[in-house]
Each structure stands twice: as C-alpha cells, then as structure tokens.
Short mmCIF file of C-alpha atoms in Angstrom, two decimals:
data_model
loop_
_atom_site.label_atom_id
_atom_site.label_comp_id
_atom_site.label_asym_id
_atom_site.label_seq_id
_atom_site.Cartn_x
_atom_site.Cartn_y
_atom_site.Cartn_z
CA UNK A 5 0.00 0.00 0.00
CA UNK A 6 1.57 3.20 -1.26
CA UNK A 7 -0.25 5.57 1.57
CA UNK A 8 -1.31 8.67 2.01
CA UNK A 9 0.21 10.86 -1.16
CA UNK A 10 0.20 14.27 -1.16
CA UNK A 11 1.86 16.87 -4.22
CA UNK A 12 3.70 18.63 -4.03
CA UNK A 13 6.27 18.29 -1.36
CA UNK A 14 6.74 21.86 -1.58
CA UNK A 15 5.59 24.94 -2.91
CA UNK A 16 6.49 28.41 -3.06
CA UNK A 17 4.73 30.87 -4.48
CA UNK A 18 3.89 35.03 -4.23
CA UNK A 19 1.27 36.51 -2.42
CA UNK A 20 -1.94 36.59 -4.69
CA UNK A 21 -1.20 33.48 -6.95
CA UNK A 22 -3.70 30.93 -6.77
CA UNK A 23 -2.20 27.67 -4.75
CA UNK A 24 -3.57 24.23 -5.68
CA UNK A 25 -2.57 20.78 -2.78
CA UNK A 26 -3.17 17.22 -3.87
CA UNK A 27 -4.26 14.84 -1.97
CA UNK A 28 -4.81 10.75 -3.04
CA UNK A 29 -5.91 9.05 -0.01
CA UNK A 30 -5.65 5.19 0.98
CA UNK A 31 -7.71 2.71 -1.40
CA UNK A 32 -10.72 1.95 0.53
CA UNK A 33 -10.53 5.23 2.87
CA UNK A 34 -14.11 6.65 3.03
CA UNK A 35 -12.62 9.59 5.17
CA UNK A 36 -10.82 12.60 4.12
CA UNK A 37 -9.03 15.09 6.39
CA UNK A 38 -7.25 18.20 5.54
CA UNK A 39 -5.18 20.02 8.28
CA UNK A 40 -2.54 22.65 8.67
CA UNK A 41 0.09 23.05 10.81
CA UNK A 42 1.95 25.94 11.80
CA UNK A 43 4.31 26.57 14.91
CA UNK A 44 1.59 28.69 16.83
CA UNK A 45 -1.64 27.15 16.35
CA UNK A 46 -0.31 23.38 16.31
CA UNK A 47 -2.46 20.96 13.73
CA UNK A 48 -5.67 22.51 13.03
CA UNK A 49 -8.58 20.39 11.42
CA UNK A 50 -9.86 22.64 7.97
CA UNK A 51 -12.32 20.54 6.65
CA UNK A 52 -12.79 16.51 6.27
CA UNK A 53 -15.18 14.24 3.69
CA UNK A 54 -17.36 11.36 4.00
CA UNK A 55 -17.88 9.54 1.18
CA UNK A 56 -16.69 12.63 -0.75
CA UNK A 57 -18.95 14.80 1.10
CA UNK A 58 -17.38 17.77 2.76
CA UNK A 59 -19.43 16.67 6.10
CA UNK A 60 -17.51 19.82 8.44
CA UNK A 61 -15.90 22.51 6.92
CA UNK A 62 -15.94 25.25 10.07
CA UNK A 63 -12.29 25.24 10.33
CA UNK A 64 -11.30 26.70 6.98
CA UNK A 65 -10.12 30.00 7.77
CA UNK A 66 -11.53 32.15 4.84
CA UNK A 67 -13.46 31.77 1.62
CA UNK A 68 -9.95 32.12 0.09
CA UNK A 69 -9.99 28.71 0.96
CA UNK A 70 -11.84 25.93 -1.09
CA UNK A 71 -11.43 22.16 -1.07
CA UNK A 72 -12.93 19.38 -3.74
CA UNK A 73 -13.19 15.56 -3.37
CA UNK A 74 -14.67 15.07 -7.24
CA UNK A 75 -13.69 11.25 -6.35
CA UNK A 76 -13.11 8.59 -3.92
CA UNK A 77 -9.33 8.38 -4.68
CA UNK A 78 -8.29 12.25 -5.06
CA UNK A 79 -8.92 15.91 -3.31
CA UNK A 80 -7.67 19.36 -3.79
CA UNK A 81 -7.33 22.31 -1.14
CA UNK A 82 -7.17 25.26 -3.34
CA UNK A 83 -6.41 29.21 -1.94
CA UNK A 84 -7.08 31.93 -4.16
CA UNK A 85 -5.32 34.44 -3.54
CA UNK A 86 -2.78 33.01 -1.34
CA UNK A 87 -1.63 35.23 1.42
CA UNK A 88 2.08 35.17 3.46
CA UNK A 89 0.15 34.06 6.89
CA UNK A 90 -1.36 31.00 4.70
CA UNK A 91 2.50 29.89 4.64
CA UNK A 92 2.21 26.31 6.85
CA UNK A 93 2.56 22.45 6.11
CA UNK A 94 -0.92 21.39 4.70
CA UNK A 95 -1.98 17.58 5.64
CA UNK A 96 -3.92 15.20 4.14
CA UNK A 97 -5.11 12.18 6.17
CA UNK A 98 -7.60 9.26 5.72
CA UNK A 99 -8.98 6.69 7.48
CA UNK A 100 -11.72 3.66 7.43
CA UNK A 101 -15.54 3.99 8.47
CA UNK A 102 -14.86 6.77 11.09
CA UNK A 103 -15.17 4.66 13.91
CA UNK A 104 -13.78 6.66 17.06
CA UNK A 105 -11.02 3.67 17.74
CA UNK A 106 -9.53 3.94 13.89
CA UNK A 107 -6.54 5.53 13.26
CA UNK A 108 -5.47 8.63 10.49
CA UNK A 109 -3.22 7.65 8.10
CA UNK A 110 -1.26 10.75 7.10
CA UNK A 111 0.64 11.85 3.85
CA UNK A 112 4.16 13.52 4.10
CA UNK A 113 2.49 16.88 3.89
CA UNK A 114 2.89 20.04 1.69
CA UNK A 115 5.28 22.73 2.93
CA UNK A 116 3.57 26.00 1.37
CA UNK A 117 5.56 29.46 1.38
CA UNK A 118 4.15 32.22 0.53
CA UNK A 119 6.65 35.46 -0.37
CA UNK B 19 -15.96 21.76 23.29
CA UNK B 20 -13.71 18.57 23.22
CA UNK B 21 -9.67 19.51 23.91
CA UNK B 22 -6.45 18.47 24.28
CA UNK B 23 -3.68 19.78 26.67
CA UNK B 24 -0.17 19.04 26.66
CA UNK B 25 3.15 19.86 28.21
CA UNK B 26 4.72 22.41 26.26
CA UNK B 27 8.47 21.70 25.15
CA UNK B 28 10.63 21.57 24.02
CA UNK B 29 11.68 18.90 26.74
CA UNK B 30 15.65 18.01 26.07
CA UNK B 31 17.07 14.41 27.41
CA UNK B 32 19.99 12.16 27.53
CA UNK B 33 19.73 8.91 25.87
CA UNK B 34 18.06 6.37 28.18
CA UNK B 35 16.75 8.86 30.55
CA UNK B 36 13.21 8.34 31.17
CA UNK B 37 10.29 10.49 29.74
CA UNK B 38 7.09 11.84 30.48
CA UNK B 39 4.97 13.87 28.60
CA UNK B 40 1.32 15.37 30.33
CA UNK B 41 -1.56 15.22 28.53
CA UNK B 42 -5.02 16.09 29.65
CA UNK B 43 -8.29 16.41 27.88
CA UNK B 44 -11.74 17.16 27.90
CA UNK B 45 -14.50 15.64 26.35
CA UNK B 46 -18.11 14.53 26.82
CA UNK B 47 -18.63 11.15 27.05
CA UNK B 48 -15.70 8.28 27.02
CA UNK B 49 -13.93 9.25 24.06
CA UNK B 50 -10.63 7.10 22.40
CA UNK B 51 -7.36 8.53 23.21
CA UNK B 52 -3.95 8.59 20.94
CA UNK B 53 -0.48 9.50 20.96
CA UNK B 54 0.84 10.43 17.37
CA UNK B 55 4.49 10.72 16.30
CA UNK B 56 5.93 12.81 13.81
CA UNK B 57 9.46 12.22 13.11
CA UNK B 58 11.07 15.24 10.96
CA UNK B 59 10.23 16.11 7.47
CA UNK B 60 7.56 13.53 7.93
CA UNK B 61 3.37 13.06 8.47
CA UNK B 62 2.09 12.13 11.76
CA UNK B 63 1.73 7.93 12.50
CA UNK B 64 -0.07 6.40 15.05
CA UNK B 65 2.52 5.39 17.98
CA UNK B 66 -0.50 3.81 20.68
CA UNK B 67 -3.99 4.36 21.36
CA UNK B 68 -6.65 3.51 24.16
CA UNK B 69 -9.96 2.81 23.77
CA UNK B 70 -11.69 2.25 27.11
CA UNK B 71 -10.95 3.65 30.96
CA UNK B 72 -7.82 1.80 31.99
CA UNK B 73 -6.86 0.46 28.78
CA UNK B 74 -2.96 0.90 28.44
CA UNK B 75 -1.58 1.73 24.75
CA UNK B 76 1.91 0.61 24.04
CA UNK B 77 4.45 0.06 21.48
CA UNK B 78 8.27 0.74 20.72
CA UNK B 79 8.64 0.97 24.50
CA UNK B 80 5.72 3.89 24.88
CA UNK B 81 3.06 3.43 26.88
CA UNK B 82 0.18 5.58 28.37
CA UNK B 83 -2.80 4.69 30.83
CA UNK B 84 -6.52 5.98 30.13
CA UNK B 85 -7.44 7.47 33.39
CA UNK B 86 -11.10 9.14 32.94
CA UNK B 87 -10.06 10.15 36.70
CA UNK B 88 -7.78 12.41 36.31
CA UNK B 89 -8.20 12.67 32.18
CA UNK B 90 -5.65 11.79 31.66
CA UNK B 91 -3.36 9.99 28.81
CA UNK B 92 0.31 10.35 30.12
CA UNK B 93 3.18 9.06 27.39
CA UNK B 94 6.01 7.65 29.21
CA UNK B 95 9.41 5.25 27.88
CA UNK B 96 11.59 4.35 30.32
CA UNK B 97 14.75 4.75 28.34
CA UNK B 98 14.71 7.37 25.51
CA UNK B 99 16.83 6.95 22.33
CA UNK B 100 18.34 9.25 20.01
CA UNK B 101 15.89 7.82 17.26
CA UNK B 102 12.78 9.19 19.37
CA UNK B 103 13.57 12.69 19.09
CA UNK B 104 10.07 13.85 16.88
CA UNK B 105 7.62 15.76 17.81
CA UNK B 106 4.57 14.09 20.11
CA UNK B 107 0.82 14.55 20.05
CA UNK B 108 -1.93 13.64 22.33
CA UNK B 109 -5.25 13.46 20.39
CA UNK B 110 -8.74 12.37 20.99
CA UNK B 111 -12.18 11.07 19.35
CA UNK B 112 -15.22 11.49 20.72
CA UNK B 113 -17.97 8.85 19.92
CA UNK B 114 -20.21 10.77 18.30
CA UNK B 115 -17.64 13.11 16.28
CA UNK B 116 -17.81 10.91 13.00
CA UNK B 117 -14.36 10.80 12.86
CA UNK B 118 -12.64 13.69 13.86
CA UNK B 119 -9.42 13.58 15.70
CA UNK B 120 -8.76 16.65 18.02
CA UNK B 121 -5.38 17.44 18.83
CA UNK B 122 -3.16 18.75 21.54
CA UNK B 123 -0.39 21.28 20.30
CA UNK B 124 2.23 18.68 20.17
CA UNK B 125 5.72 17.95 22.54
CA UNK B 126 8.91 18.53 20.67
CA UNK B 127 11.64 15.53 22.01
CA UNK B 128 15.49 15.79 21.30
CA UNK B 129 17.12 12.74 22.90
CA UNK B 130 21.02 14.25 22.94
CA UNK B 131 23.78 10.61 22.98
#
C-alpha cells in the first residue's frame, strides 16, 4: 500500500497566486481530512469528507480557501489568492468507516511558502 | 468543546533517561485517546492508542494509561533513544464526532547521545 500521497512536497509561491494541494488518499478510505500546521496554532482540522462529502468545513479560515473531493481516490485544497500568513505544512489524512477507535493515516504533507 | 492539553516543550534528554509527557483532555462522554508521532520532514503515525478507561496503549517501549479520573493519557518510555527525538501529540475522538481527531499542540523531544 503506497499511503497517504500528497503533491507537491513543496511549494512556493507570491502573495496573490492561486495555490492548488493534492491529496490521493488510501484505497478503501471513506474519510478525508485536511489540516494545517503551523508553529503557533499546532495541527488545526480545515475541513474533512465522508464519502466525498465535505461533512464539516468550520475550520477553513476564509473563503480564500476551497477544497474538492470530485472522487473517492483524489482531493484538492485550493487558496485563491494566497496570502504570506497562509505559509504552513498542509496535511492530508484518511482513514476507514470513522469509527472513534480507527486511526489517520497521514501523507508527508505540503510545505507551502508564501513570499 | 472537546480539547487536548499538553506539556509544552521543548523537553531536552539524555539517551536512556526516562520520559514523560502530560496530557489532559476534555471531552463529553468516554472518548478514544492517541499518541501520534511525527518524526522530521515527515506526516504524523499512530505510535499507541486507548480505547476504554484503563486500557494501556503501548508500542516501541511507549506506553500511556486511560485514566477518565484524572483525564488523563500520560506518554512515558523508560529509556529514551536518540531515534525518538520527533515531535509528540496527544489526540482524541469522541464517539459521536464521525471521525474527527482533536489534537493537543504537540511535545517537541530531542534525545542528545
């Protein structure tokens, strides 16, 4: 099993530009996390899918901020226009059925600068 | 609303000292408990988890107790190694939260030889 993959591994870019994150979850996953970390506010939970349904999106920050599961095996985080305080490491994570004893599998995560 | 709160580090130690990291949370309800592990430059992995009051989690020499007494999910090793130095989180999932893990801020570890 390849596991969580996320592209790309890094990304800088300038405030404004539109920012794109890639996320293919585990074969079989039927949930879909995206968080961010950053050294002041820890690992914060943006948004996660069901089933490709966004089922809680309350912790994306702004409407700068989209994300899109168009399928079971891929999902993008998009920000438009990106902004220097958006600079973190974006995570994707899945996991099976939801039950509250399963575990997250995480990718290696997207270290996002913005100049 | 559910939380998690850990010690803050960054705690430094010499190799096979023993460690302890604090966490405490609150929840409603009887909620699953976790420590992750995120070595550097990589994604969090599941190092142990606890299910039920008084369950202990363990593995690689971790281990933590559920104690819905004091709520609290304590990591502890008795002898570090340099290869533990990562950064440590204490997470929960409530019953009814369909999945969502809440974590603490995480513990940074450098094990010095």
């Amino acid at each position: 099993d390849a596991g969580v993959i996320q592209s790309p591994r890094h990304e800088v870019t300038e405030m404004g530009q539109e920012v794109t994150l890639r996320c293919k979850p585990i074969s079989g996953h039927d949930y879909l996390f995206w968080y961010r970390q950053t050294m002041m506010r820890g690992l914060e939970l943006l948004i996660y899918f069901n089933n490709n349904v966004p089922i809680d999106d309350s912790g994306m920050p702004e409407d700068r901020f989209s994300a899109k599961m168009p399928n079971a095996s891929f999902s993008t985080l998009k920000i438009q226009p990106s902004e220097p305080r958006d600079s973190a490491v974006y995570f994707c994570a899945s996991s099976k059925q939801g039950f509250a004893n399963e575990k997250l599998f995480f990718g290696s995560g997207t270290q996002l600068s913005v100049l | 609303g559910d939380s998690v709160t850990q010690m803050e580090g960054p705690v430094t130690l010499s190799e096979e000292a023993f460690l302890t990291i604090n966490c405490t949370y609150t929840a409603t309800g009887y909620p699953s408990l976790f420590w992750y592990v995120q070595y550097p430059g990589e994604g969090l992995q599941l190092l142990l988890k606890a299910t039920k009051a008084d369950d202990k989690g363990s593995n690689k020499g971790f281990e933590a107790t559920y104690r819905k007494e004091t709520t609290s999910f304590h990591l502890e090793k008795g002898s570090v190694q340099v290869s533990d130095s990562a950064v440590y989180f204490c997470a929960l999932r409530s019953r009814g939260s369909q999945g969502n893990l809440i974590f603490g801020k995480g513990t940074k570890l450098s094990v010095k030889p």
